[in-house]
Amino acid sequence: MIVRAFLAVLLIWTIPVQADERVVTGISKDNIALNASFNGSSLFVFGAVSRDAPIPIDAPKLDVVITIKGPEGPAVVRRKERWFGIWVNRVSVTVRDAPSYYAIASTRNLSDIITQTEMLRYKIGMDQAVRKVESHQKLYDTQPFAEAVVRIRMDNRLYSQRDWEVYLAEETLFQSEFEMPSNIVEGEYTAEFFLIRDKEVVSTGSTEIIVQKTGIERWLYNLAQNQPLIYGCLSVFIALVAGWVAATAFSLAKR
Amino acid sequence: MQLYLPIAEVSVDAFLLLGIGGMVGILSGMFGVGGGFILTPLLFFIGIPPAVAVSSAANQIAGSSFSALLAHLKRKTVDIKMGTVLLVGGLVGSSIGVAIFAKLKEMGQFELVVSILYVALLGTIGGLMFAESLRTIRRQKKNTPVAPRKRHTWAHGLPLKMRFRTSQLYVSAIPPFVVGIMVGALAAVMGVGGGFIMVPAMIYVIGMPTKVVVGTSVFQFLFVTGYTTIMHAVQNKSVDTVLAVILLLGGVIGAQIGVRLAAKLRAEQLRILLAALVLLVCFKLASDLILEPSEPYSIELSR
């Protein structure tokens, strides 16, 4: 243990002078209650770069990348194929650890500010989000299924990559806004911050955010999941009352 | 106004839903049909997941049957004994249907099977209605009388006879029980009341008098769809109350408009219009099965 700790300290010391920049992060709240009633809500993320020495004049431009990742969970991905003239789900594949939400925002075009190696190392990028794909039917090419998860979730606004959407002022203060659609999963989200100079990550930081949904919709959802019998009886009861009240109101109005 | 449906997990326009509920209500007010067979496919078209559409439609039918049943009870047009036999069959059928639903969903084939069933159902109903309306219009021109209906059918020869006082019948309990099973299974798998099967069966197979047919079937719908809703909520977690209530409100308003429209317009021409609508929905469902989908992949969370 002692040896390892020592090594770690050594490593920190050997990071080039540039790494004196650290990211100090902030999020509007780290326990967020989202109202799921309408089209979702947005999450405001901000932070600052703290540094011990002034930026050298010849230093390359600073860039910031922020990612937010939602709770991971398994999903079954199915593909329709033509079968006797109609389109039928024929092949299915399980994706083990796809994040339920994944958003990347950056100060400029992502591909211009960071190398492919660094993206792999820090697991940044859509292709990095969905990786563990398992085939039930001994399928050799599972890549299209992983791509389909990203494509469908981008359509549903659960995954997003937005370049030029982190605003960096004076190479010190940065901010961005993340859109959270109504159908996000509740749980622990991770926001990660990457400071980048010369296409390499010079500093990282992260915070956990607890996302909770509020409102009657969320209450109904949780009831349906946790107490399905009560929810079912309640649904029937509400329907009977609503149908009766509406019909009675109309027959009274007719008189 | 965008509205988030908690179980369907999609946002839809509340007025669009009200409009769909209202349109189906107009149809039921005009023709006295439940309209579930047209409601559920319309929900598919606006992007409600098929499993949620079917289960929530059952919930909606339960709600709209209740006030209808009260009205029929007041007019004493319900054969409760016959309704109970139909109902027992319905509960058995619904349980079978809910189990089939769960199995198909697990296999990822629910959407396919329900689409095929709807194409078959709507094609048959639409085709029959179309032919029937044409025949009636022709008959009216020629002025030929309709053949009188026989009260004694083959169903009267079966064992397990029961006396149904309200219907003034002494028939076997087997045919209503079997009809109940079929209707219950359809309610669970397709989200329809099943009047299009039950009403003709009651008249032509069981030989019930026409005046108690609607009241008795509404009695059966209320309990069978209520039971189906609870079973779907427990087994498949696919009932969306918010969706059901909005459709219900639209339906009640639409039914009032429908009753008034029916008084002003000619029934046969209306029936041709309804037949055309049913065939159109059938055609759209069929083409969704045949044409290459724009997104062949789909994701289902394993919870």
Coordinates of C-alpha atoms in Angstrom, one line a residue:
Chain A
M1 CA 0.0 0.0 0.0
I2 CA 2.7 2.4 1.0
V3 CA 4.6 1.8 -2.2
R4 CA 1.6 2.3 -4.3
A5 CA 0.7 5.6 -2.5
F6 CA 4.2 6.8 -3.0
L7 CA 4.1 6.0 -6.7
A8 CA 0.9 7.9 -7.0
V9 CA 2.4 10.9 -5.5
L10 CA 5.3 10.7 -7.8
L11 CA 3.1 10.5 -10.8
I12 CA 1.3 13.6 -9.8
W13 CA 4.6 15.4 -9.4
T14 CA 5.8 14.3 -12.8
I15 CA 2.7 15.7 -14.6
P16 CA 3.9 18.7 -16.7
V17 CA 3.6 22.2 -15.4
Q18 CA 0.6 22.8 -17.5
A19 CA -1.4 20.5 -15.2
D20 CA -1.4 23.1 -12.5
E21 CA -4.8 23.9 -13.9
R22 CA -7.5 22.2 -11.9
V23 CA -11.2 22.1 -12.5
V24 CA -13.5 23.4 -9.8
T25 CA -17.0 22.3 -10.7
G26 CA -20.5 23.3 -9.8
I27 CA -23.9 22.2 -10.8
S28 CA -27.1 24.1 -10.1
K29 CA -28.0 21.5 -7.4
D30 CA -26.5 18.1 -6.8
N31 CA -29.9 16.7 -5.8
I32 CA -32.1 17.5 -8.7
A33 CA -35.9 17.1 -8.8
L34 CA -37.1 17.2 -12.3
N35 CA -40.7 17.9 -13.2
A36 CA -41.7 15.3 -15.7
S37 CA -45.0 16.8 -16.7
F38 CA -44.1 18.5 -19.9
N39 CA -41.2 18.2 -22.3
G40 CA -38.5 17.6 -19.7
S41 CA -36.3 20.1 -18.1
S42 CA -32.8 21.4 -18.3
L43 CA -29.8 21.0 -16.1
F44 CA -27.4 24.0 -15.7
V45 CA -23.8 23.0 -15.3
F46 CA -20.9 25.4 -14.5
G47 CA -17.4 25.5 -13.2
A48 CA -14.1 27.3 -13.0
V49 CA -10.5 26.5 -13.7
S50 CA -8.3 27.2 -10.7
R51 CA -4.6 27.6 -11.4
D52 CA -1.5 28.4 -9.3
A53 CA 0.4 30.3 -12.0
P54 CA -0.8 32.6 -14.8
I55 CA -1.3 30.9 -18.2
P56 CA 2.0 31.1 -20.2
I57 CA 1.6 33.4 -23.2
D58 CA 2.4 30.6 -25.7
A59 CA 0.1 28.1 -24.2
P60 CA -2.3 26.4 -26.6
K61 CA -6.0 27.2 -26.3
L62 CA -7.9 25.7 -23.4
D63 CA -11.0 23.6 -24.2
V64 CA -13.5 22.0 -21.9
V65 CA -15.6 18.8 -22.4
I66 CA -18.4 18.0 -20.1
T67 CA -20.2 14.6 -20.1
I68 CA -23.2 13.5 -18.1
K69 CA -24.0 9.8 -17.8
G70 CA -27.2 8.3 -16.3
P71 CA -27.6 5.0 -14.5
E72 CA -26.5 2.0 -16.6
G73 CA -28.8 -1.0 -17.3
P74 CA -29.3 -3.9 -19.6
A75 CA -31.6 -3.6 -22.6
V76 CA -32.7 -6.0 -25.3
V77 CA -32.2 -4.7 -28.9
R78 CA -34.2 -6.4 -31.6
R79 CA -33.9 -6.2 -35.4
K80 CA -36.8 -6.7 -37.8
E81 CA -36.1 -8.7 -40.9
R82 CA -38.4 -9.6 -43.9
W83 CA -40.1 -12.9 -43.3
F84 CA -42.8 -14.2 -45.7
G85 CA -43.4 -10.7 -47.0
I86 CA -43.8 -9.0 -43.6
W87 CA -41.3 -7.3 -41.2
V88 CA -40.8 -9.4 -38.1
N89 CA -38.4 -9.1 -35.1
R90 CA -36.0 -11.9 -36.0
V91 CA -32.7 -11.2 -34.1
S92 CA -32.2 -10.0 -30.6
V93 CA -29.1 -9.0 -28.7
T94 CA -28.6 -7.9 -25.1
V95 CA -26.7 -4.8 -24.4
R96 CA -25.4 -5.0 -20.8
D97 CA -24.3 -1.7 -19.6
A98 CA -25.7 1.0 -21.8
P99 CA -26.2 4.3 -19.9
S100 CA -29.8 5.4 -19.8
Y101 CA -28.7 9.0 -20.5
Y102 CA -25.5 10.2 -22.0
A103 CA -24.7 13.8 -23.1
I104 CA -21.5 15.3 -24.3
A105 CA -20.9 19.0 -24.6
S106 CA -17.7 20.7 -25.7
T107 CA -16.4 24.1 -26.4
R108 CA -15.6 23.3 -30.0
N109 CA -16.0 20.4 -32.5
L110 CA -15.1 17.4 -30.3
S111 CA -12.9 15.8 -33.0
D112 CA -10.9 19.0 -33.3
I113 CA -10.0 19.4 -29.7
I114 CA -9.1 15.9 -28.5
T115 CA -7.2 12.9 -29.9
Q116 CA -8.8 9.5 -30.5
T117 CA -6.4 8.0 -27.9
E118 CA -7.5 10.4 -25.2
M119 CA -11.2 9.8 -26.0
L120 CA -10.6 6.0 -25.6
R121 CA -8.6 6.5 -22.4
Y122 CA -11.2 8.7 -20.8
K123 CA -14.2 6.9 -22.4
I124 CA -15.6 10.0 -24.1
G125 CA -17.8 9.6 -27.1
M126 CA -21.0 7.9 -28.3
D127 CA -19.0 4.8 -29.5
Q128 CA -17.7 4.5 -26.0
A129 CA -21.1 4.6 -24.3
V130 CA -22.5 1.3 -25.6
R131 CA -19.9 -1.4 -25.6
K132 CA -20.9 -4.6 -23.9
V133 CA -23.1 -6.3 -26.4
E134 CA -23.9 -9.9 -26.2
S135 CA -25.6 -12.0 -28.8
H136 CA -28.0 -14.8 -28.0
Q137 CA -28.0 -16.3 -31.4
K138 CA -24.2 -16.5 -32.1
L139 CA -24.3 -13.4 -34.2
Y140 CA -20.9 -12.3 -35.2
D141 CA -21.6 -8.7 -36.0
T142 CA -23.2 -7.0 -33.0
Q143 CA -21.8 -3.6 -33.9
P144 CA -25.0 -2.5 -35.7
F145 CA -27.0 -3.2 -32.6
A146 CA -24.8 -0.9 -30.5
E147 CA -25.1 1.7 -33.1
A148 CA -28.8 1.3 -33.1
V149 CA -29.0 2.0 -29.4
V150 CA -27.1 5.2 -29.8
R151 CA -29.2 6.2 -32.9
I152 CA -32.6 5.5 -31.2
R153 CA -31.6 7.1 -28.0
M154 CA -30.3 10.2 -29.8
D155 CA -33.7 10.4 -31.5
N156 CA -35.4 10.2 -28.1
R157 CA -33.0 12.9 -26.8
L158 CA -31.6 10.6 -24.2
Y159 CA -28.2 10.7 -25.9
S160 CA -26.7 13.9 -27.3
Q161 CA -23.5 15.3 -28.5
R162 CA -23.4 19.1 -28.8
D163 CA -20.3 20.8 -30.0
W164 CA -19.8 24.5 -29.3
E165 CA -22.2 24.3 -26.4
V166 CA -19.8 24.8 -23.5
Y167 CA -19.2 28.5 -23.0
L168 CA -15.7 29.3 -21.7
A169 CA -14.9 32.8 -20.6
E170 CA -11.4 34.1 -20.1
E171 CA -10.2 30.5 -20.1
T172 CA -11.5 30.4 -16.5
L173 CA -15.2 30.2 -16.2
F174 CA -17.3 27.7 -18.1
Q175 CA -21.0 26.8 -18.3
S176 CA -23.4 24.6 -20.3
E177 CA -27.0 23.6 -20.2
F178 CA -28.1 20.0 -20.6
E179 CA -31.6 19.0 -21.7
M180 CA -33.2 16.2 -19.7
P181 CA -36.3 14.7 -21.5
S182 CA -39.3 13.5 -19.4
N183 CA -38.6 9.8 -19.8
I184 CA -35.2 9.8 -18.1
V185 CA -34.4 7.2 -15.5
E186 CA -34.2 8.3 -11.8
G187 CA -30.9 7.6 -10.0
E188 CA -27.3 8.6 -9.7
Y189 CA -25.8 10.5 -12.6
T190 CA -22.2 11.4 -13.0
A191 CA -21.0 14.6 -14.5
E192 CA -17.4 14.6 -15.7
F193 CA -15.3 17.6 -16.7
F194 CA -12.2 17.4 -18.9
L195 CA -9.8 20.3 -19.4
I196 CA -8.0 20.0 -22.6
R197 CA -4.9 21.7 -24.0
D198 CA -3.1 20.7 -27.2
K199 CA -5.6 17.8 -27.8
E200 CA -4.7 16.2 -24.4
V201 CA -6.6 16.0 -21.2
V202 CA -4.7 18.1 -18.6
S203 CA -7.2 17.8 -15.7
T204 CA -10.5 16.0 -14.9
G205 CA -13.1 16.4 -12.2
S206 CA -16.4 14.7 -11.5
T207 CA -19.5 15.0 -9.4
E208 CA -22.4 12.8 -8.6
I209 CA -25.9 14.1 -9.1
I210 CA -29.0 12.5 -7.7
V211 CA -31.8 12.9 -10.2
Q212 CA -35.4 12.5 -9.0
K213 CA -38.6 13.2 -10.8
T214 CA -41.5 15.0 -9.3
G215 CA -45.1 15.4 -10.0
I216 CA -48.1 13.1 -10.2
E217 CA -46.8 11.3 -13.3
R218 CA -43.8 10.1 -11.3
W219 CA -46.0 9.1 -8.4
L220 CA -48.2 7.0 -10.8
Y221 CA -45.1 5.4 -12.4
N222 CA -43.6 4.4 -9.1
L223 CA -47.0 3.1 -7.9
A224 CA -47.4 1.0 -11.1
Q225 CA -43.9 -0.4 -10.6
N226 CA -44.0 -1.1 -6.9
Q227 CA -47.6 -1.7 -6.1
P228 CA -49.1 -3.0 -9.3
L229 CA -52.3 -4.5 -7.7
I230 CA -53.2 -1.2 -6.0
Y231 CA -52.3 0.7 -9.2
G232 CA -54.6 -1.6 -11.3
C233 CA -57.5 -1.2 -8.9
L234 CA -57.0 2.5 -8.7
S235 CA -56.9 2.8 -12.5
V236 CA -60.3 1.0 -12.8
F237 CA -61.7 3.1 -10.0
I238 CA -60.6 6.4 -11.6
A239 CA -62.0 5.3 -14.9
L240 CA -65.4 4.4 -13.5
V241 CA -65.6 7.7 -11.6
A242 CA -64.4 9.8 -14.5
G243 CA -66.8 8.1 -17.0
W244 CA -69.7 8.4 -14.6
V245 CA -69.0 12.0 -13.7
A246 CA -68.6 13.1 -17.3
A247 CA -71.8 11.2 -18.4
T248 CA -73.8 12.6 -15.5
A249 CA -72.6 16.1 -16.2
F250 CA -73.7 15.8 -19.8
S251 CA -77.2 14.5 -19.0
L252 CA -77.6 17.3 -16.4
A253 CA -76.5 19.9 -19.0
K254 CA -79.1 18.6 -21.5
R255 CA -82.0 19.2 -19.2
Chain B
M1 CA -50.4 21.1 -25.1
Q2 CA -47.8 18.4 -24.6
L3 CA -48.6 15.8 -22.0
Y4 CA -46.3 13.2 -20.5
L5 CA -47.9 9.8 -20.2
P6 CA -46.1 8.1 -17.2
I7 CA -46.4 4.5 -18.2
A8 CA -46.2 4.9 -22.0
E9 CA -43.2 7.1 -21.3
V10 CA -43.9 9.3 -24.3
S11 CA -45.1 12.9 -24.6
V12 CA -48.2 13.4 -26.8
D13 CA -50.5 16.3 -27.5
A14 CA -53.4 16.2 -25.0
F15 CA -55.8 17.7 -27.6
L16 CA -54.8 15.0 -30.1
L17 CA -55.7 12.3 -27.6
L18 CA -59.0 14.1 -26.7
G19 CA -59.7 14.3 -30.4
I20 CA -59.1 10.6 -30.9
G21 CA -61.3 9.7 -27.9
G22 CA -63.9 12.1 -29.2
M23 CA -63.9 10.6 -32.7
V24 CA -64.3 7.1 -31.3
G25 CA -67.0 8.5 -29.0
I26 CA -68.9 9.9 -32.0
L27 CA -68.7 6.5 -33.7
S28 CA -70.1 4.8 -30.7
G29 CA -72.8 7.4 -30.2
M30 CA -73.8 7.1 -33.9
F31 CA -73.7 3.4 -34.4
G32 CA -73.9 2.0 -30.8
V33 CA -70.6 0.2 -31.3
G34 CA -67.9 0.4 -28.6
G35 CA -65.3 1.6 -31.0
G36 CA -62.4 -0.1 -29.2
F37 CA -61.5 -1.8 -32.5
I38 CA -60.7 1.5 -34.1
L39 CA -59.3 3.3 -30.9
T40 CA -56.4 0.9 -30.3
P41 CA -54.9 1.1 -33.9
L42 CA -55.2 4.9 -33.8
L43 CA -53.1 4.9 -30.6
F44 CA -50.5 2.7 -32.4
F45 CA -50.3 5.3 -35.2
I46 CA -49.6 8.2 -32.8
G47 CA -46.7 6.4 -31.2
I48 CA -48.1 4.8 -28.1
P49 CA -46.4 1.5 -27.5
P50 CA -48.8 -1.3 -28.6
A51 CA -48.8 -3.0 -25.2
V52 CA -49.7 0.2 -23.4
A53 CA -52.3 1.1 -26.0
V54 CA -54.1 -2.3 -25.7
S55 CA -54.1 -2.3 -21.8
S56 CA -55.1 1.3 -21.5
A57 CA -58.0 0.8 -24.0
A58 CA -59.3 -2.0 -21.8
N59 CA -59.2 0.5 -18.9
Q60 CA -61.0 3.1 -21.0
I61 CA -63.8 0.6 -21.9
A62 CA -64.3 -0.2 -18.3
G63 CA -64.9 3.5 -17.6
S64 CA -67.3 4.1 -20.4
S65 CA -69.3 0.9 -19.7
F66 CA -70.1 1.9 -16.1
S67 CA -72.4 4.9 -16.9
A68 CA -73.9 2.9 -19.8
L69 CA -74.7 0.0 -17.5
L70 CA -76.4 2.3 -15.0
A71 CA -78.7 3.6 -17.7
H72 CA -79.5 0.1 -18.9
L73 CA -80.2 -1.1 -15.3
K74 CA -82.7 1.8 -14.9
R75 CA -84.5 0.7 -18.1
K76 CA -84.3 -3.0 -16.9
T77 CA -82.7 -4.0 -20.2
V78 CA -80.0 -6.2 -18.6
D79 CA -80.3 -10.0 -18.3
I80 CA -78.0 -10.3 -15.2
K81 CA -78.1 -14.2 -15.2
M82 CA -77.1 -14.4 -18.8
G83 CA -74.6 -11.6 -18.2
T84 CA -73.1 -13.6 -15.4
V85 CA -72.6 -16.7 -17.5
L86 CA -71.0 -14.6 -20.2
L87 CA -68.9 -12.9 -17.5
V88 CA -67.5 -16.1 -16.0
G89 CA -66.5 -17.2 -19.5
G90 CA -65.0 -13.7 -20.0
L91 CA -62.8 -13.9 -16.8
V92 CA -61.5 -17.3 -18.0
G93 CA -60.8 -15.8 -21.5
S94 CA -59.2 -12.7 -20.1
S95 CA -56.8 -14.7 -17.9
I96 CA -55.8 -16.7 -20.9
G97 CA -55.4 -13.5 -23.0
V98 CA -53.2 -11.8 -20.4
A99 CA -50.9 -14.8 -20.2
I100 CA -50.6 -14.9 -24.0
F101 CA -50.0 -11.1 -24.0
A102 CA -47.1 -11.5 -21.5
K103 CA -45.5 -14.4 -23.4
L104 CA -45.7 -12.6 -26.7
K105 CA -44.2 -9.5 -25.2
E106 CA -41.3 -11.5 -23.7
M107 CA -40.7 -13.0 -27.2
G108 CA -40.7 -9.5 -28.7
Q109 CA -43.6 -10.5 -31.0
F110 CA -46.6 -8.8 -29.4
E111 CA -46.6 -5.8 -31.8
L112 CA -46.5 -8.2 -34.8
V113 CA -49.3 -10.5 -33.6
V114 CA -51.6 -7.7 -32.5
S115 CA -51.1 -6.0 -35.9
I116 CA -52.0 -9.1 -37.8
L117 CA -55.0 -9.7 -35.6
Y118 CA -56.2 -6.2 -36.2
V119 CA -55.7 -6.4 -40.0
A120 CA -57.8 -9.6 -40.0
L121 CA -60.4 -8.1 -37.7
L122 CA -60.7 -4.7 -39.4
G123 CA -60.7 -6.3 -42.8
T124 CA -63.5 -8.6 -41.9
I125 CA -65.6 -6.0 -40.1
G126 CA -65.1 -3.3 -42.7
G127 CA -65.8 -5.7 -45.6
L128 CA -68.9 -7.1 -44.0
M129 CA -70.3 -3.7 -43.1
F130 CA -69.6 -2.4 -46.6
A131 CA -71.4 -5.4 -48.2
E132 CA -74.3 -5.2 -45.7
S133 CA -74.8 -1.4 -46.3
L134 CA -74.8 -1.9 -50.0
R135 CA -77.3 -4.8 -49.7
T136 CA -79.6 -2.7 -47.4
I137 CA -79.6 0.2 -49.8
R138 CA -80.4 -2.1 -52.7
R139 CA -83.2 -3.8 -50.7
Q140 CA -84.7 -0.5 -49.8
K141 CA -84.9 0.4 -53.5
K142 CA -86.6 -3.0 -54.3
N143 CA -88.7 -2.9 -51.1
T144 CA -88.2 -6.6 -50.3
P145 CA -89.2 -7.6 -46.7
V146 CA -86.5 -8.9 -44.3
A147 CA -86.9 -12.6 -43.4
P148 CA -88.2 -13.0 -39.8
R149 CA -85.6 -14.4 -37.3
K150 CA -85.9 -17.8 -35.8
R151 CA -85.9 -18.0 -32.0
H152 CA -85.0 -21.6 -31.9
T153 CA -81.3 -22.2 -32.9
W154 CA -78.9 -25.2 -32.8
A155 CA -77.8 -23.9 -29.4
H156 CA -81.0 -25.0 -27.9
G157 CA -80.1 -28.7 -28.4
L158 CA -77.0 -28.6 -26.2
P159 CA -77.0 -30.0 -22.6
L160 CA -76.6 -27.9 -19.3
K161 CA -79.7 -26.0 -19.9
M162 CA -80.5 -22.9 -17.8
R163 CA -83.6 -20.7 -17.5
F164 CA -83.0 -17.0 -18.2
R165 CA -86.1 -15.2 -17.2
T166 CA -85.3 -11.8 -18.4
S167 CA -84.5 -13.1 -21.9
Q168 CA -87.4 -15.6 -21.7
L169 CA -85.1 -18.4 -22.7
Y170 CA -84.4 -22.0 -21.7
V171 CA -81.0 -22.7 -23.3
S172 CA -77.7 -24.4 -22.7
A173 CA -75.1 -22.4 -20.7
I174 CA -72.3 -23.7 -23.0
P175 CA -72.7 -21.2 -25.9
P176 CA -72.7 -18.0 -23.8
F177 CA -69.8 -19.4 -21.7
V178 CA -67.8 -20.1 -24.9
V179 CA -68.7 -16.7 -26.4
G180 CA -67.6 -15.1 -23.1
I181 CA -64.2 -16.8 -23.3
M182 CA -63.6 -15.6 -26.8
V183 CA -64.6 -12.0 -25.9
G184 CA -62.5 -12.0 -22.8
A185 CA -59.4 -13.2 -24.7
L186 CA -59.9 -10.5 -27.3
A187 CA -60.3 -7.8 -24.6
A188 CA -56.9 -8.8 -23.1
V189 CA -54.9 -9.3 -26.3
M190 CA -56.5 -6.5 -28.5
G191 CA -58.0 -4.0 -26.1
V192 CA -61.5 -4.3 -27.6
G193 CA -64.8 -4.8 -25.8
G194 CA -65.7 -7.5 -28.3
G195 CA -69.3 -6.3 -29.0
F196 CA -68.8 -7.1 -32.7
I197 CA -68.6 -10.8 -31.8
M198 CA -70.8 -10.9 -28.7
V199 CA -73.8 -9.0 -30.1
P200 CA -74.3 -11.1 -33.2
A201 CA -73.7 -14.3 -31.2
M202 CA -76.3 -13.3 -28.6
I203 CA -78.9 -12.7 -31.3
Y204 CA -78.2 -15.4 -33.8
V205 CA -76.7 -18.2 -31.7
I206 CA -78.3 -17.8 -28.3
G207 CA -81.5 -16.2 -29.6
M208 CA -81.8 -13.4 -27.1
P209 CA -84.4 -10.7 -27.6
T210 CA -82.7 -7.6 -29.1
K211 CA -83.8 -5.2 -26.4
V212 CA -81.6 -6.9 -23.7
V213 CA -78.6 -7.6 -25.9
V214 CA -76.8 -4.2 -25.5
G215 CA -77.4 -3.9 -21.8
T216 CA -76.3 -7.4 -21.1
S217 CA -73.1 -7.0 -23.1
V218 CA -72.3 -3.7 -21.4
F219 CA -72.7 -5.6 -18.0
Q220 CA -70.1 -8.2 -19.3
F221 CA -67.7 -5.5 -20.7
L222 CA -67.6 -3.6 -17.4
F223 CA -66.4 -6.5 -15.3
V224 CA -64.3 -8.2 -17.9
T225 CA -62.4 -5.1 -18.9
G226 CA -62.0 -4.0 -15.3
Y227 CA -60.5 -7.4 -14.5
T228 CA -58.3 -7.3 -17.6
T229 CA -57.0 -3.8 -16.6
I230 CA -56.0 -5.1 -13.1
M231 CA -54.4 -8.2 -14.6
H232 CA -52.4 -6.2 -17.1
A233 CA -51.3 -3.8 -14.4
V234 CA -50.0 -6.7 -12.3
Q235 CA -48.6 -8.9 -15.0
N236 CA -47.4 -6.5 -17.6
K237 CA -47.3 -3.1 -15.9
S238 CA -48.7 -1.7 -19.1
V239 CA -51.8 0.3 -18.0
D240 CA -51.6 4.1 -18.4
T241 CA -54.3 5.7 -16.3
V242 CA -53.6 9.2 -17.6
L243 CA -54.1 8.0 -21.2
A244 CA -57.2 6.1 -20.3
V245 CA -58.9 9.0 -18.5
I246 CA -58.2 11.5 -21.4
L247 CA -59.6 9.0 -24.0
L248 CA -62.6 8.5 -21.7
L249 CA -63.4 12.2 -21.4
G250 CA -63.0 12.7 -25.2
G251 CA -65.2 9.6 -25.7
V252 CA -68.0 10.9 -23.5
I253 CA -68.1 14.2 -25.2
G254 CA -67.9 12.5 -28.6
A255 CA -70.8 10.1 -27.8
Q256 CA -73.1 13.0 -27.1
I257 CA -72.3 14.6 -30.5
G258 CA -72.6 11.2 -32.2
V259 CA -76.1 10.6 -30.8
R260 CA -77.2 14.0 -32.2
L261 CA -75.5 13.5 -35.5
A262 CA -77.2 10.1 -36.0
A263 CA -80.6 11.7 -35.6
K264 CA -79.9 14.0 -38.5
L265 CA -78.1 11.8 -41.0
R266 CA -79.1 8.7 -42.8
A267 CA -77.9 5.5 -41.2
E268 CA -77.0 3.6 -44.3
Q269 CA -74.8 6.3 -45.7
L270 CA -73.1 6.7 -42.3
R271 CA -72.5 3.0 -42.1
I272 CA -70.7 3.1 -45.5
L273 CA -68.5 5.9 -44.1
L274 CA -67.6 3.9 -41.0
A275 CA -66.8 0.9 -43.2
A276 CA -64.5 3.0 -45.3
L277 CA -62.8 4.3 -42.2
V278 CA -62.3 0.8 -40.8
L279 CA -60.9 -0.4 -44.1
L280 CA -58.5 2.6 -44.2
V281 CA -57.1 1.8 -40.8
C282 CA -56.8 -1.8 -41.8
F283 CA -54.9 -0.8 -44.9
K284 CA -52.5 1.4 -43.0
L285 CA -51.7 -1.4 -40.5
A286 CA -51.2 -3.8 -43.3
S287 CA -48.8 -1.5 -45.1
D288 CA -46.8 -0.9 -41.9
L289 CA -46.3 -4.7 -41.8
I290 CA -45.3 -5.0 -45.4
L291 CA -43.2 -1.9 -46.1
E292 CA -39.6 -1.7 -44.9
P293 CA -39.6 0.1 -41.6
S294 CA -37.4 3.3 -41.4
E295 CA -35.9 2.0 -38.1
P296 CA -35.6 -1.8 -38.1
Y297 CA -34.1 -1.9 -34.6
S298 CA -36.0 -1.4 -31.3
I299 CA -34.9 -1.3 -27.7
E300 CA -36.7 -2.8 -24.8
L301 CA -35.4 -2.3 -21.3
S302 CA -35.1 -5.4 -19.2
R303 CA -36.4 -4.3 -15.8

